[in-house]
PDB file of C-alpha atoms in Angstrom:
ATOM      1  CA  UNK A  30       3.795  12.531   1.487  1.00  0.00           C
ATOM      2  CA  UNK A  31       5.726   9.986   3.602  1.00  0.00           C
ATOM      3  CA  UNK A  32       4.322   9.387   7.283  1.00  0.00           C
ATOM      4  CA  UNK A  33       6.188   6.998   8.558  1.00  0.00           C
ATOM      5  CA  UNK A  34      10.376   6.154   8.937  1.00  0.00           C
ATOM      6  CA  UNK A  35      11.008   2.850   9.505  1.00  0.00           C
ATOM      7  CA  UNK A  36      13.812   0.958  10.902  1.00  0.00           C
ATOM      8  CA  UNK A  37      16.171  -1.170   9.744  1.00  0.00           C
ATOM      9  CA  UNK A  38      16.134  -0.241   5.937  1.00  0.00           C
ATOM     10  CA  UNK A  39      16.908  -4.019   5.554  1.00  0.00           C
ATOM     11  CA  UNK A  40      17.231  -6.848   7.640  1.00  0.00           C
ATOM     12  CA  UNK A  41      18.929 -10.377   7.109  1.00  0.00           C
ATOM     13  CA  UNK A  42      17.979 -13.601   9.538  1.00  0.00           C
ATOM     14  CA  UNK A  43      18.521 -17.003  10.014  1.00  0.00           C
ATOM     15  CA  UNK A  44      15.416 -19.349   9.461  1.00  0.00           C
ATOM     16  CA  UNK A  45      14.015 -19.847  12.804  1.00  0.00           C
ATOM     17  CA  UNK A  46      14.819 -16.563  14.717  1.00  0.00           C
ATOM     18  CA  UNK A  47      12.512 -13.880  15.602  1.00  0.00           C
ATOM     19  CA  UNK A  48      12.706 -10.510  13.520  1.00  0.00           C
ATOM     20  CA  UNK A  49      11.694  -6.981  14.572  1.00  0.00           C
ATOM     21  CA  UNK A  50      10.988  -4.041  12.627  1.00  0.00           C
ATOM     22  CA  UNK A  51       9.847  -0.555  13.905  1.00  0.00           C
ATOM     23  CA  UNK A  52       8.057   2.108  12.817  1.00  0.00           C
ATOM     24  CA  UNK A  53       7.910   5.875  13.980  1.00  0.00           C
ATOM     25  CA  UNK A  54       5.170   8.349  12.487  1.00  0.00           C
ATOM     26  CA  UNK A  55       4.733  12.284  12.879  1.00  0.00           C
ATOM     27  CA  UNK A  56       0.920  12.998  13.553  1.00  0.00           C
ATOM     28  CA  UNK A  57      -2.445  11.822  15.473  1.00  0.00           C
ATOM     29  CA  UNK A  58      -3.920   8.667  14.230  1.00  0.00           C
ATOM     30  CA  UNK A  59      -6.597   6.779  13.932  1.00  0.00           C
ATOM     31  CA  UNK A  60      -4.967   3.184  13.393  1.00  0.00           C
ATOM     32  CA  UNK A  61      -1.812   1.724  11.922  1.00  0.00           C
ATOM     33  CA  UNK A  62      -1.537  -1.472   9.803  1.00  0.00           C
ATOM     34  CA  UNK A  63       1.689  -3.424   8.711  1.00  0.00           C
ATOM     35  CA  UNK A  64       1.445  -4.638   5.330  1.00  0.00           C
ATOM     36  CA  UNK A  65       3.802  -7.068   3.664  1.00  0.00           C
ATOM     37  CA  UNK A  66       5.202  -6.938   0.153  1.00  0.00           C
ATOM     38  CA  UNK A  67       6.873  -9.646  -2.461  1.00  0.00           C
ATOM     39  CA  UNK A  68       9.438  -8.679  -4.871  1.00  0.00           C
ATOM     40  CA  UNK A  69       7.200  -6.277  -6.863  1.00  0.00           C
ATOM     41  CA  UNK A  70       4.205  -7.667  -6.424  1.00  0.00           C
ATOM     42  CA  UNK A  71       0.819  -6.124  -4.622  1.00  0.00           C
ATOM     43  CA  UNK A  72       1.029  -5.555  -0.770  1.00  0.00           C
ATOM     44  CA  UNK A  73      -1.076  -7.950   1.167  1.00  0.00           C
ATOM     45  CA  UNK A  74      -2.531  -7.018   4.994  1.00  0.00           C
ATOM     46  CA  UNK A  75      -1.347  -8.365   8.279  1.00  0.00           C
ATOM     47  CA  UNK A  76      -2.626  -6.856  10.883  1.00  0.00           C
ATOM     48  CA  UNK A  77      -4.326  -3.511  12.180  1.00  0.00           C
ATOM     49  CA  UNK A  78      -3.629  -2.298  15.482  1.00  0.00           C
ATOM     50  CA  UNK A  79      -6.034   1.134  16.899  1.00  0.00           C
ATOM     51  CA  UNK A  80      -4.950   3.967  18.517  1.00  0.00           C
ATOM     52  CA  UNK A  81      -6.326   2.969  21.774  1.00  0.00           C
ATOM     53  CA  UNK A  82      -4.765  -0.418  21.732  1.00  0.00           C
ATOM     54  CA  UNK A  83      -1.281  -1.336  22.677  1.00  0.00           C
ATOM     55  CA  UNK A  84      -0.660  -4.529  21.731  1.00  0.00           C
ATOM     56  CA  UNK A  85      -2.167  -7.121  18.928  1.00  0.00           C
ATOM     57  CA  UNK A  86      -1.510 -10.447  18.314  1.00  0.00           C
ATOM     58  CA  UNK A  87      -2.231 -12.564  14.786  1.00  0.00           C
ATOM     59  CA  UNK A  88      -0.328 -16.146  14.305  1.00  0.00           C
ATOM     60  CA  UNK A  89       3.420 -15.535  14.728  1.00  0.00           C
ATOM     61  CA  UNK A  90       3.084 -11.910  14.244  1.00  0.00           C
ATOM     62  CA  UNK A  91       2.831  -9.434  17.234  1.00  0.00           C
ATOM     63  CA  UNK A  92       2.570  -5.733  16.876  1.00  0.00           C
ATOM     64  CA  UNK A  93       2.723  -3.350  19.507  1.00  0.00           C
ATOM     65  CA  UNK A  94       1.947   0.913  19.681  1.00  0.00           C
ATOM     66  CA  UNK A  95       2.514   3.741  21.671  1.00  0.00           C
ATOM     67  CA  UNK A  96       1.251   7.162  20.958  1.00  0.00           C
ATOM     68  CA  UNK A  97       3.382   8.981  23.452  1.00  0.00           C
ATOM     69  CA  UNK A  98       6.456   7.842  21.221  1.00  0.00           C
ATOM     70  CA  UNK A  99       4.433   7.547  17.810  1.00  0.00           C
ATOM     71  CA  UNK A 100       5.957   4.397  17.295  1.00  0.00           C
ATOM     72  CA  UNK A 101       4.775   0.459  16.402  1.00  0.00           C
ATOM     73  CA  UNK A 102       7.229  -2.402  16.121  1.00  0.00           C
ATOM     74  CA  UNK A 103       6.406  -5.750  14.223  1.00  0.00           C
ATOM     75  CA  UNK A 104       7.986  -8.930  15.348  1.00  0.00           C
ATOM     76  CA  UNK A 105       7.883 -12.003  13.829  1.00  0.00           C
ATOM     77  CA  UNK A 106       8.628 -14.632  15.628  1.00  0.00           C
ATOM     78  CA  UNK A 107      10.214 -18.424  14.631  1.00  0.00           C
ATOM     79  CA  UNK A 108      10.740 -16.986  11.025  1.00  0.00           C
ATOM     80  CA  UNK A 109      10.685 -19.159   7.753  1.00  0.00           C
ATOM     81  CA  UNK A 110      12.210 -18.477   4.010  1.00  0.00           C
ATOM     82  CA  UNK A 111       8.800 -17.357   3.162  1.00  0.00           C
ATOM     83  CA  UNK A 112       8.853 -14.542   5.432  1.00  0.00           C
ATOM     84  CA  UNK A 113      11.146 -12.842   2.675  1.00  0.00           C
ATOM     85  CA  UNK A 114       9.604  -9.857   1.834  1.00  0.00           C
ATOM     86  CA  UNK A 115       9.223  -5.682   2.182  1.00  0.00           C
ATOM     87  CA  UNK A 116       7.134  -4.705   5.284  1.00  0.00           C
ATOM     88  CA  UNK A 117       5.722  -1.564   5.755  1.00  0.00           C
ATOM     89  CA  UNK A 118       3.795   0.640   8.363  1.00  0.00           C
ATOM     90  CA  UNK A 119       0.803   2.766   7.344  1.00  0.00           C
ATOM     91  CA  UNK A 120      -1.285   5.141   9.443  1.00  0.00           C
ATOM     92  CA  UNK A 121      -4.180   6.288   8.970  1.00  0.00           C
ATOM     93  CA  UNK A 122      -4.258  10.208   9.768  1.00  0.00           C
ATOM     94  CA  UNK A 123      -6.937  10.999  12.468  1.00  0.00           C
ATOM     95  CA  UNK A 124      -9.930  13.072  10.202  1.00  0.00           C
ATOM     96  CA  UNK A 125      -8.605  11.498   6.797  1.00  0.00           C
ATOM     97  CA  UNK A 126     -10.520   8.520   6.619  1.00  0.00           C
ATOM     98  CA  UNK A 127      -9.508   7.815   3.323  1.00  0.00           C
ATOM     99  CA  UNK A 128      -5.958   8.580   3.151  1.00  0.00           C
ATOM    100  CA  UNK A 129      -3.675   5.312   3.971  1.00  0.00           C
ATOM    101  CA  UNK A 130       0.323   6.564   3.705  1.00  0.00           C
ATOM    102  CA  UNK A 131       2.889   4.132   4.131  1.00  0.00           C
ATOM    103  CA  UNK A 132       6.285   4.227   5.728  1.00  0.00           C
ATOM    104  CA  UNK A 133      10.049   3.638   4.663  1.00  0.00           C
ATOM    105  CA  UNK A 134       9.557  -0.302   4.877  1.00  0.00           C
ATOM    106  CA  UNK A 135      12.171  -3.185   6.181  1.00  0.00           C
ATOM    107  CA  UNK A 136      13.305  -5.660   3.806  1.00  0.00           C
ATOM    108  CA  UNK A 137      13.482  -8.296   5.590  1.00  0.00           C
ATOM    109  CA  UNK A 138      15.758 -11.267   4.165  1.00  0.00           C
ATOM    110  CA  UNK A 139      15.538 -15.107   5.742  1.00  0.00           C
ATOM    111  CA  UNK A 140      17.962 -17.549   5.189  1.00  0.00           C
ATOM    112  CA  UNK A 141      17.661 -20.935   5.330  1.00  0.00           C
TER     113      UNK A 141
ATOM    114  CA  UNK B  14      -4.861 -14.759  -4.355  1.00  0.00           C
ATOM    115  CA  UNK B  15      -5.954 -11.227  -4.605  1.00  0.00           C
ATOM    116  CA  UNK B  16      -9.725 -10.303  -5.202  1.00  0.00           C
ATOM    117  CA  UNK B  17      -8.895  -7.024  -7.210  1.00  0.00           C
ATOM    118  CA  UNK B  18      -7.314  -7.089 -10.278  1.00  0.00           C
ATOM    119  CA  UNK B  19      -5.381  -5.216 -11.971  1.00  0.00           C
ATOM    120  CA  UNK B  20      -4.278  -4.753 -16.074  1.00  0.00           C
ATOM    121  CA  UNK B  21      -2.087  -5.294 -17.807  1.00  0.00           C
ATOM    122  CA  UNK B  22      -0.128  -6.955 -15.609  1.00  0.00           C
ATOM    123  CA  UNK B  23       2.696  -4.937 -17.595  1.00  0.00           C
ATOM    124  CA  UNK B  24       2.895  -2.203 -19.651  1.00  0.00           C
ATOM    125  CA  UNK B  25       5.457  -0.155 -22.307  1.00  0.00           C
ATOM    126  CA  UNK B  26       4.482   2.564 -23.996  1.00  0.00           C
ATOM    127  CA  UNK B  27       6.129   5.801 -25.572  1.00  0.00           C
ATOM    128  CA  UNK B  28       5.640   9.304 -24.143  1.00  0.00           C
ATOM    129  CA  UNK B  29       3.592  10.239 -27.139  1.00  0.00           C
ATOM    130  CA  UNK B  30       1.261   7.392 -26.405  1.00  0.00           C
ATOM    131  CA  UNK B  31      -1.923   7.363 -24.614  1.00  0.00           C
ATOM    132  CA  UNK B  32      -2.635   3.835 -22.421  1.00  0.00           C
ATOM    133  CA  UNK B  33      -5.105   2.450 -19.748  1.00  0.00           C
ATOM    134  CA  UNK B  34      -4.051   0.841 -16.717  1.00  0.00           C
ATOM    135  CA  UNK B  35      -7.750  -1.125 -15.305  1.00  0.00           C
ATOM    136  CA  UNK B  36      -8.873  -2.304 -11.960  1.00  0.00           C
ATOM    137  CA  UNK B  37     -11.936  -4.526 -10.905  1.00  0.00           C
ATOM    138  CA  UNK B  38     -13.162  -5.833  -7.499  1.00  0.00           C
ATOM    139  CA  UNK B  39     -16.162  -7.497  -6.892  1.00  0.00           C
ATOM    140  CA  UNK B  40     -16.646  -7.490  -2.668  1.00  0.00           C
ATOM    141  CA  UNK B  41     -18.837  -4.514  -2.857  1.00  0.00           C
ATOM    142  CA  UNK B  42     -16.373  -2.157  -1.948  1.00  0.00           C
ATOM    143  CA  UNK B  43     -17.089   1.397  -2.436  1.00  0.00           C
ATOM    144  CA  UNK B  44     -13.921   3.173  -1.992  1.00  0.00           C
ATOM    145  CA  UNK B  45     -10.940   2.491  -4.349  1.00  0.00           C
ATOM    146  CA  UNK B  46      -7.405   3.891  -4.456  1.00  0.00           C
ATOM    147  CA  UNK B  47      -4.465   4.378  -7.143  1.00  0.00           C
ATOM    148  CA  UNK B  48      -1.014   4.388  -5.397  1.00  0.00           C
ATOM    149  CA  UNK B  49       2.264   4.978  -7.632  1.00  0.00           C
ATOM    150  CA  UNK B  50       5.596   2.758  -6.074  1.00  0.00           C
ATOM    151  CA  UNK B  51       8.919   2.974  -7.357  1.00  0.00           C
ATOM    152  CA  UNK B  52      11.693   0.689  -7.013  1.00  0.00           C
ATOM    153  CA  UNK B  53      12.585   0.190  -3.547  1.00  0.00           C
ATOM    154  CA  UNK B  54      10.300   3.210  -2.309  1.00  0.00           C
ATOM    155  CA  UNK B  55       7.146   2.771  -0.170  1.00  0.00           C
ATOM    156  CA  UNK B  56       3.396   3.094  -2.524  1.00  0.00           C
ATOM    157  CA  UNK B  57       2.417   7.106  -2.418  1.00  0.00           C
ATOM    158  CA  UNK B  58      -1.198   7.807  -2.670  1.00  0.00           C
ATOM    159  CA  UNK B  59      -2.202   9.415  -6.051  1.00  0.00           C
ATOM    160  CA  UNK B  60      -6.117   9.326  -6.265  1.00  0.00           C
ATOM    161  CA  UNK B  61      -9.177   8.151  -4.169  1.00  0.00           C
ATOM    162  CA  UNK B  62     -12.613   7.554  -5.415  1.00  0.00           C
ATOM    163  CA  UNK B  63     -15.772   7.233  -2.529  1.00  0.00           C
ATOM    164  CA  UNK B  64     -18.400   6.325  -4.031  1.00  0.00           C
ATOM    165  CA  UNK B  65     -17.507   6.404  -7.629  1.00  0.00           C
ATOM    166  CA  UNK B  66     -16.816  10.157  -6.845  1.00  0.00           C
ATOM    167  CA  UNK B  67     -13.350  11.517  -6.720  1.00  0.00           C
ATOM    168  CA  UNK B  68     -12.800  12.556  -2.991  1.00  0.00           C
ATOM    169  CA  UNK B  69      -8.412  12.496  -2.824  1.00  0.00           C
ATOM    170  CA  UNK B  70      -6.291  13.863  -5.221  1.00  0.00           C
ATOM    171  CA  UNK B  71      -2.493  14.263  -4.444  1.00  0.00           C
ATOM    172  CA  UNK B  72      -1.686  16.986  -6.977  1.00  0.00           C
ATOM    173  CA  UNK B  73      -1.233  14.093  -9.534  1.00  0.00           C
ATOM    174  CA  UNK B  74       0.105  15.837 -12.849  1.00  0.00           C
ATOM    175  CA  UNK B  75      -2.910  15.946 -15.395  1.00  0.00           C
ATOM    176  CA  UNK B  76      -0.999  13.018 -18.104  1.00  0.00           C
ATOM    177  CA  UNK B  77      -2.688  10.667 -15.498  1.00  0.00           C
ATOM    178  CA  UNK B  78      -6.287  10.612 -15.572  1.00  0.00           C
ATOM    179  CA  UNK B  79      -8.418   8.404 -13.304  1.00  0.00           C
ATOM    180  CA  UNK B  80     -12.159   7.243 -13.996  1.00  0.00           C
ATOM    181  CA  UNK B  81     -14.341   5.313 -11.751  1.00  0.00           C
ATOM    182  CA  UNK B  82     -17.106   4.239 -14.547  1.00  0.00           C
ATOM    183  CA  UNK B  83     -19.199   2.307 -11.537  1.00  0.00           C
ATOM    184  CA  UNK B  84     -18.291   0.513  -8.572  1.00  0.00           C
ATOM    185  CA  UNK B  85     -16.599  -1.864  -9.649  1.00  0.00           C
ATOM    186  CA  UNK B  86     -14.049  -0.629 -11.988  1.00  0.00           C
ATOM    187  CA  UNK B  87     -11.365   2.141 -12.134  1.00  0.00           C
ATOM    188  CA  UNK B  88      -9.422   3.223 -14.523  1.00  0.00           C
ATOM    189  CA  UNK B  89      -6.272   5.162 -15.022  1.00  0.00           C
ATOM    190  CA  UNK B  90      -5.940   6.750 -18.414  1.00  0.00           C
ATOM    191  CA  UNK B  91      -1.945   7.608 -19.505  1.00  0.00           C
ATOM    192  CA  UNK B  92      -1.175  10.538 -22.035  1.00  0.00           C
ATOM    193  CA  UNK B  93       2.425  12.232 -22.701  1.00  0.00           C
ATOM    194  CA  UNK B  94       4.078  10.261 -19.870  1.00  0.00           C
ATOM    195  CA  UNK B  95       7.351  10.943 -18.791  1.00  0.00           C
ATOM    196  CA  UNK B  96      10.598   8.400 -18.522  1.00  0.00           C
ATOM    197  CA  UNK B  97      10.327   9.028 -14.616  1.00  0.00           C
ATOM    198  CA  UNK B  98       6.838   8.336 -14.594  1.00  0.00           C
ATOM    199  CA  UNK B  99       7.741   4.471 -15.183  1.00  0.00           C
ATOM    200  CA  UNK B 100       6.602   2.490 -11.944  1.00  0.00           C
ATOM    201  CA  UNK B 101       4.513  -0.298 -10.126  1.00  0.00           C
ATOM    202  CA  UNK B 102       0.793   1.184 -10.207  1.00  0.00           C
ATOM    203  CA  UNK B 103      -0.888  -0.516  -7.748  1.00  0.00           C
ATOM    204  CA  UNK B 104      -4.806  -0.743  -7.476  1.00  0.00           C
ATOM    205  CA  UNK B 105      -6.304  -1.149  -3.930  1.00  0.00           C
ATOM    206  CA  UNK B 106     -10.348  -0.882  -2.379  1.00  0.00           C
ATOM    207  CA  UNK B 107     -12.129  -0.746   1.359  1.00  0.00           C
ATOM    208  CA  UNK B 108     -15.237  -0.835   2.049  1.00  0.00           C
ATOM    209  CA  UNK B 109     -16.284   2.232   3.080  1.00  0.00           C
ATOM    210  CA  UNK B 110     -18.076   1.983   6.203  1.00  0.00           C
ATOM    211  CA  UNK B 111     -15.005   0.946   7.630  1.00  0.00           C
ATOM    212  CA  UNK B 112     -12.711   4.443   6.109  1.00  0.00           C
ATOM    213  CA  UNK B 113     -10.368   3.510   8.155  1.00  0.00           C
ATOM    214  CA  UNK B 114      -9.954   0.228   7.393  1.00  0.00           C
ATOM    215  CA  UNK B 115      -7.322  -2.352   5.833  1.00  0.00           C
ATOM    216  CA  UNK B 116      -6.933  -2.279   2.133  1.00  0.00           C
ATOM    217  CA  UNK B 117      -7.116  -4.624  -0.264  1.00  0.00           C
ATOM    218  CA  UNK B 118      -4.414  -4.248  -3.410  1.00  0.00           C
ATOM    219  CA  UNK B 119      -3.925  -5.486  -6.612  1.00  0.00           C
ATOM    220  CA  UNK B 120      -0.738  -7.045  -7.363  1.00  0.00           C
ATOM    221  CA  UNK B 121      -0.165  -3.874  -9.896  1.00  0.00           C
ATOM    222  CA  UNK B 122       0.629  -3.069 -13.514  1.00  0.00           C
ATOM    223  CA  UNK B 123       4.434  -2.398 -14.115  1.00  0.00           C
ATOM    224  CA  UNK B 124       4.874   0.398 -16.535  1.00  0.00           C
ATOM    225  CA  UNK B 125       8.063   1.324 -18.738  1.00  0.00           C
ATOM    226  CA  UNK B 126       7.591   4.917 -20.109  1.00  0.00           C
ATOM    227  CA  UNK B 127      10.367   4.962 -23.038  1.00  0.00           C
TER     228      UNK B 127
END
């Protein structure tokens, strides 16, 4: 089952600007991770934020949570053609260790 | 470049035809995954193996069949598939001390169910 709505469905930049995705989830968690995705290829980590954090930094990415709202955003910031790709939230349910379920995802389009 | 690997990289078969899909990591990790992704559609969970035992299945229909021979490999055996069971099958592991930890995928086997 889906856990997470994300929004946009799809965004489209200019090289060099900052993009922001968000994510909103329905139940307690543990953590939540953004992964990022290439035209049908595997999904590939960025970052992993806890449930008692609030904010995370890694390179040009910067994610930030809160619980109260059960929602994360993901910006990337001064972003490059490479940054084309499908993003997605996943949480991990509190007391389902194993059990990683991903959001809507944000295809996120940069143009040169 | 991805340390789990997945084949074939693609895959067509008929829905009278039984198939493999195969995964391998080598970093020691002891809990692996199957998730199912269709087009434009986040990856849904299907099966989870801890410690080469089955610990998470999603009510997967019984044509797919997973096997976790050691702890290195899985497999996911395909019998009588369906048209709308073509997808992206995507292979992923974690070590398991860390349960609720980042995964590490694959970059998936497409399959074409005729």
């Amino acid at each position: 089952s889906q856990q997470g709505e994300e929004d946009p469905q799809a965004l489209s930049i200019q090289e060099g600007e900052n993009a922001t995705m968000n994510c909103s989830y329905k139940t307690s968690i543990n953590n939540l991770q953004w992964y990022r995705q290439n035209s049908g290829r595997g999904l590939v980590h960025l970052i992993l934020i806890r449930s008692n954090e609030r904010e995370k930094h890694s390179g040009r990415l910067r994610v930030t949570l809160d619980t109260s709202k059960k929602s994360s955003s993901l910006l990337i910031t001064a972003s490059r053609a490479a940054d084309t790709a499908s993003y997605f939230c996943a949480t991990h349910d509190t007391g389902t260790a194993s059990k990683l379920t991903f959001g809507t995802g944000t295809r996120l389009q940069v143009t040169l | 470049d991805t340390e789990v690997t997945q084949t074939p990289k693609h895959l067509v078969m008929g829905m009278t035809n039984k198939k493999s899909l195969k995964c391998e990591q080598h970093m020691g990790h002891r809990a692996m995954y199957w998730y199912k992704q269709k087009a434009k559609k986040p990856p849904e969970l299907m099966f989870v193996y801890s410690y080469e035992k089955l610990s998470i299945n999603e009510s997967v229909p019984s044509r797919f069949s997973p096997e976790c021979p050691n702890s290195s490999l899985l497999n996911l055996h395909l019998h009588a598939l369906q048209p709308e069971d073509s997808a992206l099958y995507l292979c992923a592991s974690s070590p398991l001390f860390s349960g609720y930890g980042e995964l590490f995928f694959g970059e998936g086997s497409r399959l074409t169910v005729l």
